[in-house]
Amino acid sequence: KNQVEQSPQSLIILEGKNCTLQCNYTVSPFSNLRWYKQDTGRGPVSLTIMTFSENTKSNGRYTATLDADTKQSSLHITASQLSDSASYICVVTQVAYSGAGSYQLTFGKGTKLSVIP
Amino acid sequence: NAGVTQTPKFQVLKTGQSMTLQCAQDMNHEYMSWYRQDPGMGLRLIHYSVGAGITDQGEVPNGYNVSRSTTEDFPLRLLSAAPSQTSVYFCASSLTQGLQGGYTFGSGTRLTVV
């Protein structure tokens, strides 16, 4: 069964500090991995998307890494800000071969990050 | 450019009532989908559409209907609401289903069935 496991479940850090969120997956065959940020009461917003051949991708203070061999990804947040408080969701896309549904997404449960002053 | 617009933002239904959650996008995206988000769980796919006139079931389709008569609109219908359908519903769209780009999500509809 395809699974995406995120850790930690929740995290509290001081403003200005760095943090790293983890994502392990068992989805196969792999197409791409995305990280989303979801503010409370809002829809998820895309941060990065990485394919099999990409090891690192940055978006401002967010840097995602991917190790397709070990099926692990991380999201590193540098110099955290209060506005980084949100849930961060890892999503892995599987290539399927069943008609119109040729790609299937598996969502992690998310890591809830709280940045405090 | 409004992106993905969902209405209503909040709704309370009684068990057995029916209603339609609206989703519209103005980005000319072919792919649209509906997800539900429950506490302690990842988003789960209800129904999706790869283009006007084409819909298919996702992971948790029971109790829901969809149609896609235009590229812009993808309404989700609850036929006979049940307390188990209490959830936050998100509509998402993408230029295509697969690799290209990310998904754009609406701001969600919080539904409570009593």
CSV table of C-alpha atoms in Angstrom, one decimal:
chain,number,residue,atom,x,y,z
A,1,LYS,CA,0.0,0.0,0.0
A,2,ASN,CA,1.3,3.5,-0.9
A,3,GLN,CA,2.2,5.4,2.2
A,4,VAL,CA,3.7,8.8,3.0
A,5,GLU,CA,4.9,9.2,6.6
A,6,GLN,CA,5.9,12.6,8.0
A,7,SER,CA,7.8,13.5,11.1
A,8,PRO,CA,7.6,15.1,13.5
A,9,GLN,CA,3.8,15.3,13.9
A,10,SER,CA,4.3,18.8,15.4
A,11,LEU,CA,7.1,21.1,16.1
A,12,ILE,CA,7.6,24.3,18.1
A,13,ILE,CA,10.6,26.5,17.3
A,14,LEU,CA,11.8,30.0,18.2
A,15,GLU,CA,11.6,32.8,15.6
A,16,GLY,CA,14.9,33.0,13.7
A,17,LYS,CA,15.8,29.3,14.2
A,18,ASN,CA,16.1,26.7,11.5
A,19,CYS,CA,14.2,23.5,11.3
A,20,THR,CA,14.0,20.3,9.2
A,21,LEU,CA,10.8,18.3,8.4
A,22,GLN,CA,11.0,14.7,7.2
A,23,CYS,CA,9.0,12.7,4.7
A,24,ASN,CA,9.4,9.0,4.0
A,25,TYR,CA,7.4,7.3,1.3
A,26,THR,CA,6.7,3.8,-0.1
A,27,VAL,CA,5.0,5.0,-3.3
A,28,SER,CA,6.1,3.2,-6.4
A,29,PRO,CA,6.6,3.8,-9.3
A,30,PHE,CA,7.6,7.3,-8.3
A,31,SER,CA,6.8,10.4,-10.5
A,32,ASN,CA,7.4,13.4,-8.3
A,33,LEU,CA,7.3,14.7,-4.7
A,34,ARG,CA,5.7,18.0,-3.7
A,35,TRP,CA,5.8,20.0,-0.5
A,36,TYR,CA,2.8,22.2,0.4
A,37,LYS,CA,2.3,24.8,3.1
A,38,GLN,CA,-1.2,25.0,4.6
A,39,ASP,CA,-2.1,27.9,6.8
A,40,THR,CA,-5.0,27.4,9.2
A,41,GLY,CA,-8.3,27.7,7.5
A,42,ARG,CA,-6.8,27.9,4.0
A,43,GLY,CA,-6.0,25.5,1.2
A,44,PRO,CA,-2.5,24.1,0.6
A,45,VAL,CA,-0.1,26.2,-1.4
A,46,SER,CA,2.7,24.6,-3.4
A,47,LEU,CA,6.3,25.2,-2.2
A,48,THR,CA,8.4,22.8,-4.3
A,49,ILE,CA,8.0,20.0,-6.7
A,50,MET,CA,10.9,17.5,-7.4
A,51,THR,CA,11.3,14.7,-9.9
A,52,PHE,CA,13.3,11.6,-9.7
A,53,SER,CA,16.5,13.2,-11.0
A,54,GLU,CA,16.4,16.3,-8.7
A,55,ASN,CA,18.2,16.2,-5.3
A,56,THR,CA,17.5,19.7,-4.1
A,57,LYS,CA,15.1,22.5,-4.9
A,58,SER,CA,14.8,25.9,-3.1
A,59,ASN,CA,12.1,28.4,-2.8
A,60,GLY,CA,13.3,31.4,-0.8
A,61,ARG,CA,14.0,30.2,2.8
A,62,TYR,CA,12.6,26.7,2.0
A,63,THR,CA,14.9,24.0,0.7
A,64,ALA,CA,13.6,20.6,-0.2
A,65,THR,CA,15.9,17.5,-0.7
A,66,LEU,CA,15.1,14.2,-2.2
A,67,ASP,CA,16.8,10.9,-2.0
A,68,ALA,CA,15.0,8.6,-4.4
A,69,ASP,CA,17.1,5.6,-3.4
A,70,THR,CA,16.1,5.7,0.2
A,71,LYS,CA,12.7,7.2,-0.6
A,72,GLN,CA,13.2,10.1,1.8
A,73,SER,CA,12.7,13.8,1.5
A,74,SER,CA,13.2,16.7,3.8
A,75,LEU,CA,12.1,20.3,4.0
A,76,HIS,CA,14.5,22.7,5.6
A,77,ILE,CA,13.3,26.1,6.7
A,78,THR,CA,16.0,28.7,7.3
A,79,ALA,CA,15.7,31.7,9.7
A,80,SER,CA,12.1,31.0,10.6
A,81,GLN,CA,9.5,33.7,10.8
A,82,LEU,CA,6.2,33.9,12.6
A,83,SER,CA,4.4,33.5,9.2
A,84,ASP,CA,6.0,30.1,8.8
A,85,SER,CA,3.5,28.8,11.4
A,86,ALA,CA,1.4,26.3,9.4
A,87,SER,CA,1.1,22.7,8.4
A,88,TYR,CA,3.5,21.3,5.9
A,89,ILE,CA,2.3,18.5,3.7
A,90,CYS,CA,4.4,16.1,1.7
A,91,VAL,CA,2.6,14.7,-1.4
A,92,VAL,CA,4.0,11.9,-3.6
A,93,THR,CA,2.8,11.2,-7.1
A,94,GLN,CA,2.6,7.6,-8.4
A,95,VAL,CA,2.6,6.8,-12.0
A,96,ALA,CA,-0.3,4.5,-12.6
A,97,TYR,CA,-1.4,2.9,-15.8
A,98,SER,CA,-5.2,2.6,-15.4
A,99,GLY,CA,-6.9,4.7,-18.1
A,100,ALA,CA,-7.6,8.3,-17.4
A,101,GLY,CA,-6.3,8.1,-13.8
A,102,SER,CA,-2.7,7.9,-14.9
A,103,TYR,CA,-1.3,9.6,-11.8
A,104,GLN,CA,-2.2,9.0,-8.2
A,105,LEU,CA,-1.3,11.3,-5.3
A,106,THR,CA,-0.7,10.1,-1.8
A,107,PHE,CA,-0.8,12.8,0.9
A,108,GLY,CA,1.1,12.7,4.2
A,109,LYS,CA,-0.8,13.8,7.3
A,110,GLY,CA,1.4,16.9,7.7
A,111,THR,CA,3.8,18.4,10.2
A,112,LYS,CA,2.3,21.3,12.2
A,113,LEU,CA,4.9,23.9,12.8
A,114,SER,CA,4.5,26.7,15.3
A,115,VAL,CA,7.0,29.5,15.3
A,116,ILE,CA,7.0,31.5,18.6
A,117,PRO,CA,8.6,34.9,19.3
B,1,ASN,CA,-7.1,36.1,-12.0
B,2,ALA,CA,-9.1,34.6,-9.0
B,3,GLY,CA,-7.5,31.1,-9.1
B,4,VAL,CA,-9.8,28.4,-7.6
B,5,THR,CA,-13.0,29.7,-6.0
B,6,GLN,CA,-15.0,27.6,-3.6
B,7,THR,CA,-18.4,28.4,-2.2
B,8,PRO,CA,-19.8,28.4,0.4
B,9,LYS,CA,-17.0,28.7,3.0
B,10,PHE,CA,-19.1,27.2,5.7
B,11,GLN,CA,-22.2,25.1,5.7
B,12,VAL,CA,-24.3,23.2,8.3
B,13,LEU,CA,-26.6,20.5,7.0
B,14,LYS,CA,-29.1,18.2,8.7
B,15,THR,CA,-28.8,14.4,8.1
B,16,GLY,CA,-30.5,13.5,4.9
B,17,GLN,CA,-30.3,16.9,3.2
B,18,SER,CA,-28.6,17.4,-0.1
B,19,MET,CA,-26.4,20.2,-1.3
B,20,THR,CA,-23.9,21.2,-3.9
B,21,LEU,CA,-20.4,22.6,-3.2
B,22,GLN,CA,-19.3,24.9,-5.9
B,23,CYS,CA,-15.8,25.1,-7.5
B,24,ALA,CA,-14.7,27.3,-10.3
B,25,GLN,CA,-11.3,28.1,-11.8
B,26,ASP,CA,-10.3,30.7,-14.3
B,27,MET,CA,-6.9,29.4,-15.3
B,28,ASN,CA,-8.1,27.1,-18.1
B,29,HIS,CA,-6.9,24.1,-16.2
B,30,GLU,CA,-7.9,20.7,-17.6
B,31,TYR,CA,-7.6,18.7,-14.4
B,32,MET,CA,-9.9,19.4,-11.4
B,33,SER,CA,-10.4,17.3,-8.3
B,34,TRP,CA,-12.2,17.2,-5.0
B,35,TYR,CA,-10.6,16.2,-1.7
B,36,ARG,CA,-11.7,15.9,1.9
B,37,GLN,CA,-9.5,16.7,4.8
B,38,ASP,CA,-10.2,15.1,8.2
B,39,PRO,CA,-8.3,15.5,11.5
B,40,GLY,CA,-5.3,13.2,11.7
B,41,MET,CA,-5.6,12.1,8.1
B,42,GLY,CA,-4.0,13.2,4.8
B,43,LEU,CA,-6.2,14.7,2.1
B,44,ARG,CA,-8.2,12.0,0.3
B,45,LEU,CA,-9.4,12.1,-3.3
B,46,ILE,CA,-13.2,12.0,-3.8
B,47,HIS,CA,-13.6,12.5,-7.5
B,48,TYR,CA,-11.6,14.0,-10.3
B,49,SER,CA,-11.9,15.2,-13.9
B,50,VAL,CA,-9.3,15.3,-16.6
B,51,GLY,CA,-11.5,17.5,-18.9
B,52,ALA,CA,-15.0,18.7,-19.7
B,53,GLY,CA,-17.4,15.7,-19.9
B,54,ILE,CA,-14.9,13.3,-18.2
B,55,THR,CA,-15.1,12.4,-14.5
B,56,ASP,CA,-13.9,9.5,-12.4
B,57,GLN,CA,-13.9,8.2,-8.9
B,58,GLY,CA,-11.2,8.7,-6.4
B,59,GLU,CA,-10.4,6.9,-3.1
B,60,VAL,CA,-13.6,7.9,-1.2
B,61,PRO,CA,-16.4,8.5,-3.8
B,62,ASN,CA,-19.4,7.0,-1.9
B,63,GLY,CA,-22.2,9.6,-1.2
B,64,TYR,CA,-20.9,12.1,-3.7
B,65,ASN,CA,-21.6,13.0,-7.3
B,66,VAL,CA,-19.8,15.2,-9.7
B,67,SER,CA,-20.2,16.6,-13.2
B,68,ARG,CA,-18.0,18.6,-15.5
B,69,SER,CA,-20.1,20.4,-18.2
B,70,THR,CA,-17.5,23.2,-18.6
B,71,THR,CA,-13.8,23.5,-18.2
B,72,GLU,CA,-14.3,26.1,-15.5
B,73,ASP,CA,-16.7,24.5,-13.1
B,74,PHE,CA,-16.6,21.2,-11.1
B,75,PRO,CA,-19.5,21.0,-8.6
B,76,LEU,CA,-19.6,18.4,-5.9
B,77,ARG,CA,-23.0,17.1,-4.9
B,78,LEU,CA,-23.9,15.4,-1.6
B,79,LEU,CA,-26.9,13.3,-2.3
B,80,SER,CA,-28.1,12.6,1.3
B,81,ALA,CA,-25.8,14.1,3.9
B,82,ALA,CA,-24.5,11.9,6.7
B,83,PRO,CA,-22.5,12.9,9.9
B,84,SER,CA,-19.6,11.0,8.4
B,85,GLN,CA,-19.4,13.6,5.7
B,86,THR,CA,-18.5,16.3,8.2
B,87,SER,CA,-15.2,17.5,6.9
B,88,VAL,CA,-13.3,20.2,5.1
B,89,TYR,CA,-13.6,19.9,1.4
B,90,PHE,CA,-11.0,21.3,-1.0
B,91,CYS,CA,-11.2,21.7,-4.7
B,92,ALA,CA,-7.9,21.6,-6.7
B,93,SER,CA,-7.0,22.2,-10.3
B,94,SER,CA,-3.9,21.7,-12.4
B,95,LEU,CA,-3.0,22.4,-16.0
B,96,THR,CA,-2.5,18.6,-16.4
B,97,GLN,CA,-2.8,15.8,-13.9
B,98,GLY,CA,0.8,14.7,-13.8
B,99,LEU,CA,4.2,16.2,-13.7
B,100,GLN,CA,3.8,19.7,-14.9
B,101,GLY,CA,3.4,22.3,-12.2
B,102,GLY,CA,1.7,22.1,-8.9
B,103,TYR,CA,-1.9,21.9,-7.9
B,104,THR,CA,-3.9,25.1,-7.1
B,105,PHE,CA,-6.2,24.6,-4.2
B,106,GLY,CA,-9.3,26.6,-3.2
B,107,SER,CA,-9.7,27.9,0.3
B,108,GLY,CA,-12.0,25.1,1.3
B,109,THR,CA,-15.6,24.5,2.5
B,110,ARG,CA,-16.1,23.5,6.1
B,111,LEU,CA,-19.2,21.3,6.2
B,112,THR,CA,-20.9,20.1,9.4
B,113,VAL,CA,-23.7,17.5,9.2
B,114,VAL,CA,-25.8,17.2,12.3
